[in-house]
């Protein structure tokens, strides 16, 4: 691959050998590539995910609900996107878009298929009346910022993260383009958090749960090894907010779920009870790797 100017053909055709991370699983068509029945545990919520920023949103939300005393027990099953698990027939049934996270809610008369992390957060928040204000004006702010995250993060992950960390070659134009946008978004958050304790006001909400894994991860230098490059230390309000959320015990617990990297004894491919997280979290706390 060359960094010479690219001249698009009249009709684009898929080049399966285009290189880069995830090249073996990315494709321009939807639907299942193989038969694979999703496992089902004993709890009413069945999460199928991976501990990426999008995946962490839902596991953090479930752990927050449990910590608040809600009946939100769940089984979490690993979807290894590097191996193409997201294209199994069972996963495509719950999410035709083949992206994590996805979840089945078996708590009612009929099972409910849930996909898109923002949709899952709203579903759980409404179901339990938690982390979602009743006041219409405040709730509107929570939804504003939730939708902001859903629309903005692809520029960080698929844009900056891809070209900075995963593309087969480093190209100045896309890295500069998406670094600029990532820093603009961090500045948006920094200005909002200069006048608010949490993203949408004085109370912790699903907006914080959605935004933290992406932007909290950036300023805590957990994303793409790019903290110095992006000069994240200048976003002092985002750092203050990120450290406060990072210190929450349910957040620590949720971040453990469906991890498939790092030392083997710090991974947690599946979660079926609190004890599963307890074991991994104890090791991480002892080592200071949480």
Short mmCIF file of C-alpha atoms in Angstrom, two decimals:
data_model
loop_
_atom_site.label_atom_id
_atom_site.label_comp_id
_atom_site.label_asym_id
_atom_site.label_seq_id
_atom_site.Cartn_x
_atom_site.Cartn_y
_atom_site.Cartn_z
CA UNK A 1 0.00 0.00 0.00
CA UNK A 2 1.32 3.43 -0.96
CA UNK A 3 0.62 6.87 0.44
CA UNK A 4 0.48 8.23 -3.14
CA UNK A 5 -2.70 10.02 -4.10
CA UNK A 6 -5.59 7.61 -4.44
CA UNK A 7 -7.77 7.83 -7.53
CA UNK A 8 -11.17 6.21 -6.80
CA UNK A 9 -12.44 3.81 -9.46
CA UNK A 10 -15.84 4.34 -11.04
CA UNK A 11 -17.22 1.42 -9.03
CA UNK A 12 -15.67 0.44 -5.68
CA UNK A 13 -14.76 -3.21 -5.24
CA UNK A 14 -13.83 -4.97 -2.02
CA UNK A 15 -10.13 -5.75 -1.61
CA UNK A 16 -9.96 -8.51 1.00
CA UNK A 17 -6.19 -8.08 1.33
CA UNK A 18 -6.30 -4.40 2.31
CA UNK A 19 -4.40 -5.08 5.54
CA UNK A 20 -4.74 -3.52 8.96
CA UNK A 21 -6.31 -4.78 12.14
CA UNK A 22 -9.67 -6.53 11.70
CA UNK A 23 -9.09 -6.93 7.94
CA UNK A 24 -9.93 -10.61 8.23
CA UNK A 25 -13.40 -9.91 9.62
CA UNK A 26 -14.41 -6.62 7.97
CA UNK A 27 -16.62 -7.01 4.92
CA UNK A 28 -19.13 -4.94 2.92
CA UNK A 29 -22.11 -7.27 3.44
CA UNK A 30 -24.40 -8.06 6.35
CA UNK A 31 -25.76 -11.32 7.70
CA UNK A 32 -24.40 -14.49 9.26
CA UNK A 33 -21.32 -16.24 7.93
CA UNK A 34 -21.73 -19.38 10.03
CA UNK A 35 -24.14 -21.14 12.34
CA UNK A 36 -23.51 -20.50 16.02
CA UNK A 37 -26.21 -20.72 18.68
CA UNK A 38 -25.76 -18.18 21.46
CA UNK A 39 -25.43 -19.70 24.93
CA UNK A 40 -28.05 -18.86 27.55
CA UNK A 41 -27.50 -18.76 31.29
CA UNK A 42 -29.94 -18.74 34.19
CA UNK A 43 -30.43 -14.97 34.56
CA UNK A 44 -33.04 -12.82 32.83
CA UNK A 45 -30.45 -10.60 31.17
CA UNK A 46 -28.09 -12.26 28.70
CA UNK A 47 -25.27 -9.98 27.57
CA UNK A 48 -23.12 -10.87 24.56
CA UNK A 49 -20.19 -8.51 24.40
CA UNK A 50 -16.51 -7.64 24.61
CA UNK A 51 -14.83 -5.15 26.95
CA UNK A 52 -14.30 -2.44 24.36
CA UNK A 53 -15.55 1.05 25.29
CA UNK A 54 -18.95 0.24 23.78
CA UNK A 55 -19.12 -3.07 25.58
CA UNK A 56 -18.10 -1.58 28.93
CA UNK A 57 -21.09 0.78 28.90
CA UNK A 58 -23.59 -2.02 29.42
CA UNK A 59 -21.60 -4.09 31.91
CA UNK A 60 -20.97 -0.93 33.97
CA UNK A 61 -24.69 -0.12 33.86
CA UNK A 62 -25.63 -3.61 35.02
CA UNK A 63 -23.11 -3.48 37.87
CA UNK A 64 -24.37 -0.02 38.88
CA UNK A 65 -27.93 -1.36 38.97
CA UNK A 66 -26.87 -4.31 41.13
CA UNK A 67 -24.96 -2.04 43.50
CA UNK A 68 -28.07 0.15 43.82
CA UNK A 69 -30.12 -2.88 44.90
CA UNK A 70 -31.97 -3.60 41.67
CA UNK A 71 -32.79 -7.10 40.43
CA UNK A 72 -30.45 -6.90 37.46
CA UNK A 73 -28.49 -10.16 37.64
CA UNK A 74 -27.04 -11.18 34.32
CA UNK A 75 -24.90 -13.61 32.41
CA UNK A 76 -22.21 -12.13 30.17
CA UNK A 77 -20.80 -14.13 27.28
CA UNK A 78 -17.72 -13.24 25.24
CA UNK A 79 -18.06 -12.22 21.61
CA UNK A 80 -14.55 -12.25 20.15
CA UNK A 81 -14.79 -9.79 17.26
CA UNK A 82 -11.26 -10.61 16.11
CA UNK A 83 -12.41 -14.17 15.41
CA UNK A 84 -15.69 -13.12 13.79
CA UNK A 85 -18.07 -14.30 16.54
CA UNK A 86 -20.30 -11.33 15.71
CA UNK A 87 -21.19 -12.97 12.42
CA UNK A 88 -22.58 -16.13 14.01
CA UNK A 89 -26.25 -16.79 13.28
CA UNK A 90 -27.30 -16.46 16.91
CA UNK A 91 -25.64 -13.09 17.32
CA UNK A 92 -27.03 -11.80 14.03
CA UNK A 93 -30.48 -12.78 15.27
CA UNK A 94 -30.20 -10.37 18.19
CA UNK A 95 -28.20 -7.74 16.28
CA UNK A 96 -28.43 -7.75 12.47
CA UNK A 97 -25.70 -5.08 12.46
CA UNK A 98 -23.15 -7.55 13.92
CA UNK A 99 -21.69 -5.12 16.47
CA UNK A 100 -21.21 -5.57 20.20
CA UNK A 101 -22.82 -5.23 22.66
CA UNK A 102 -26.11 -7.06 22.24
CA UNK A 103 -28.46 -8.41 24.88
CA UNK A 104 -31.58 -10.49 25.39
CA UNK A 105 -34.03 -9.39 28.08
CA UNK A 106 -36.04 -12.44 29.20
CA UNK A 107 -37.78 -10.69 32.10
CA UNK A 108 -41.15 -10.27 30.40
CA UNK A 109 -43.72 -12.45 28.68
CA UNK A 110 -41.75 -12.26 25.44
CA UNK A 111 -37.97 -11.93 25.06
CA UNK A 112 -36.71 -8.55 23.90
CA UNK A 113 -33.70 -8.31 21.59
CA UNK A 114 -31.53 -5.28 22.31
CA UNK A 115 -28.62 -3.82 20.38
CA UNK A 116 -26.75 -0.50 20.20
CA UNK A 117 -25.25 0.41 23.56
CA UNK A 118 -27.27 3.63 23.91
CA UNK A 119 -30.52 1.77 23.31
CA UNK A 120 -29.60 -0.85 25.92
CA UNK A 121 -28.76 1.86 28.47
CA UNK A 122 -32.10 3.61 27.94
CA UNK A 123 -33.97 0.30 28.13
CA UNK A 124 -32.38 -0.59 31.46
CA UNK A 125 -32.70 2.94 32.84
CA UNK A 126 -36.41 3.06 32.05
CA UNK A 127 -37.01 -0.48 33.28
CA UNK A 128 -35.47 0.18 36.69
CA UNK A 129 -36.06 3.92 36.96
CA UNK A 130 -32.37 4.44 37.64
CA UNK A 131 -29.66 6.84 36.43
CA UNK A 132 -32.33 8.52 34.32
CA UNK A 133 -34.00 11.64 35.81
CA UNK A 134 -37.77 11.98 35.96
CA UNK A 135 -37.70 15.74 35.44
CA UNK A 136 -38.29 16.31 31.68
CA UNK A 137 -35.77 19.12 31.35
CA UNK A 138 -32.99 17.20 33.08
CA UNK A 139 -33.87 14.00 31.25
CA UNK A 140 -33.62 15.90 27.96
CA UNK A 141 -30.06 16.92 28.87
CA UNK A 142 -29.17 13.32 29.64
CA UNK A 143 -30.54 12.26 26.27
CA UNK A 144 -28.77 15.12 24.50
CA UNK A 145 -25.42 13.98 25.83
CA UNK A 146 -26.15 10.30 25.30
CA UNK A 147 -26.92 11.00 21.65
CA UNK A 148 -23.82 13.22 21.47
CA UNK A 149 -21.71 10.27 22.53
CA UNK A 150 -23.33 7.89 20.09
CA UNK A 151 -22.73 10.26 17.21
CA UNK A 152 -19.28 11.50 18.24
CA UNK A 153 -17.38 8.40 19.35
CA UNK A 154 -17.11 6.87 15.85
CA UNK A 155 -14.80 9.76 14.94
CA UNK A 156 -12.62 8.77 17.91
CA UNK A 157 -12.68 4.98 17.42
CA UNK A 158 -13.22 4.38 13.73
CA UNK A 159 -11.45 7.62 12.86
CA UNK A 160 -8.57 8.55 15.16
CA UNK A 161 -8.08 5.13 16.76
CA UNK A 162 -8.09 3.32 13.44
CA UNK A 163 -5.62 5.54 11.63
CA UNK A 164 -3.38 6.18 14.64
CA UNK A 165 -3.21 2.64 16.02
CA UNK A 166 -4.61 0.06 13.61
CA UNK A 167 -4.14 1.13 9.98
CA UNK A 168 -1.42 -0.76 8.07
CA UNK A 169 0.49 2.50 7.44
CA UNK A 170 0.61 5.84 9.26
CA UNK A 171 -0.82 8.61 7.06
CA UNK A 172 -0.55 12.24 8.10
CA UNK A 173 -3.82 13.53 6.67
CA UNK A 174 -6.30 11.15 8.37
CA UNK A 175 -4.37 11.17 11.68
CA UNK A 176 -4.36 14.97 11.74
CA UNK A 177 -8.00 15.14 10.68
CA UNK A 178 -9.24 12.82 13.40
CA UNK A 179 -6.83 14.03 16.09
CA UNK A 180 -8.26 17.52 15.56
CA UNK A 181 -11.82 16.20 15.90
CA UNK A 182 -10.98 14.11 18.97
CA UNK A 183 -9.45 17.13 20.68
CA UNK A 184 -12.44 19.26 19.73
CA UNK A 185 -14.75 16.73 21.36
CA UNK A 186 -12.61 16.61 24.49
CA UNK A 187 -12.82 20.41 24.62
CA UNK A 188 -16.61 20.23 24.34
CA UNK A 189 -16.65 17.92 27.37
CA UNK A 190 -14.13 20.00 29.26
CA UNK A 191 -16.26 23.11 28.91
CA UNK A 192 -19.41 21.23 29.93
CA UNK A 193 -17.71 19.72 32.98
CA UNK A 194 -16.31 23.10 34.04
CA UNK A 195 -19.85 24.03 35.08
CA UNK A 196 -21.29 20.63 36.01
CA UNK A 197 -20.24 17.88 38.39
CA UNK A 198 -21.44 15.24 35.95
CA UNK A 199 -22.12 15.42 32.23
CA UNK A 200 -25.79 16.42 32.39
CA UNK A 201 -25.82 18.20 35.75
CA UNK A 202 -25.36 17.36 39.39
CA UNK A 203 -26.41 13.71 39.19
CA UNK A 204 -24.66 10.67 37.75
CA UNK A 205 -26.62 9.28 34.81
CA UNK A 206 -26.51 7.02 31.78
CA UNK A 207 -24.85 9.92 29.94
CA UNK A 208 -21.81 9.54 32.20
CA UNK A 209 -21.90 5.75 31.86
CA UNK A 210 -21.90 6.06 28.06
CA UNK A 211 -19.24 8.76 27.78
CA UNK A 212 -16.76 7.52 30.39
CA UNK A 213 -15.41 4.40 28.63
CA UNK A 214 -14.54 6.44 25.54
CA UNK A 215 -13.47 9.85 26.78
CA UNK A 216 -12.55 8.93 30.34
CA UNK A 217 -10.38 6.23 28.82
CA UNK A 218 -8.72 8.81 26.58
CA UNK A 219 -7.74 11.21 29.38
CA UNK A 220 -6.67 8.32 31.64
CA UNK A 221 -4.39 7.20 28.78
CA UNK A 222 -6.06 3.83 28.27
CA UNK A 223 -6.88 4.34 24.60
CA UNK A 224 -4.52 3.75 21.67
CA UNK A 225 -1.46 4.77 23.77
CA UNK A 226 -2.21 8.28 22.55
CA UNK A 227 -2.40 10.36 25.74
CA UNK A 228 0.84 12.24 25.11
CA UNK A 229 0.11 12.68 21.41
CA UNK A 230 -3.27 14.26 22.18
CA UNK A 231 -1.91 16.25 25.16
CA UNK A 232 -4.83 15.03 27.27
CA UNK A 233 -3.49 16.66 30.43
CA UNK A 234 -4.91 20.02 29.36
CA UNK A 235 -8.50 18.75 29.79
CA UNK A 236 -8.48 19.18 33.55
CA UNK A 237 -12.24 19.10 34.02
CA UNK A 238 -12.57 15.87 32.05
CA UNK A 239 -9.73 14.36 34.11
CA UNK A 240 -11.44 15.35 37.38
CA UNK A 241 -14.70 13.77 36.22
CA UNK A 242 -12.98 10.66 34.82
CA UNK A 243 -11.09 9.99 38.04
CA UNK A 244 -14.28 10.32 40.09
CA UNK A 245 -16.15 7.84 37.93
CA UNK A 246 -13.17 5.51 37.65
CA UNK A 247 -13.13 5.26 41.46
CA UNK A 248 -16.70 3.92 41.62
CA UNK A 249 -16.73 0.24 42.58
CA UNK A 250 -19.42 -0.75 40.02
CA UNK A 251 -17.35 0.89 37.30
CA UNK A 252 -14.29 -1.13 38.32
CA UNK A 253 -16.44 -4.25 38.25
CA UNK A 254 -18.07 -3.49 34.92
CA UNK A 255 -14.73 -2.86 33.28
CA UNK A 256 -13.64 -6.43 34.13
CA UNK A 257 -16.51 -8.11 32.28
CA UNK A 258 -15.77 -9.82 28.94
CA UNK A 259 -12.08 -8.93 28.96
CA UNK A 260 -10.04 -11.08 26.60
CA UNK A 261 -6.57 -9.49 26.81
CA UNK A 262 -3.88 -8.89 29.40
CA UNK A 263 -2.56 -11.47 31.89
CA UNK A 264 -4.63 -14.64 31.78
CA UNK A 265 -5.64 -14.43 35.44
CA UNK A 266 -6.94 -10.88 34.88
CA UNK A 267 -9.23 -11.86 32.01
CA UNK A 268 -12.93 -12.50 32.52
CA UNK A 269 -14.39 -13.96 29.34
CA UNK A 270 -17.70 -14.83 31.02
CA UNK A 271 -19.57 -13.49 34.04
CA UNK A 272 -22.34 -15.51 35.69
CA UNK A 273 -22.21 -14.28 39.30
CA UNK A 274 -20.64 -11.57 41.43
CA UNK A 275 -17.98 -14.07 42.50
CA UNK A 276 -16.60 -14.20 38.96
CA UNK A 277 -15.77 -10.49 39.09
CA UNK A 278 -14.63 -10.66 42.73
CA UNK A 279 -11.85 -13.06 41.78
CA UNK A 280 -10.48 -10.98 38.90
CA UNK A 281 -10.97 -7.65 40.64
CA UNK A 282 -9.03 -8.82 43.69
CA UNK A 283 -6.04 -9.70 41.49
CA UNK A 284 -6.22 -6.39 39.63
CA UNK A 285 -6.44 -4.37 42.84
CA UNK A 286 -3.48 -6.21 44.34
CA UNK A 287 -1.41 -5.49 41.23
CA UNK A 288 -2.74 -1.96 40.70
CA UNK A 289 -3.91 -2.81 37.17
CA UNK A 290 -7.59 -1.90 37.60
#
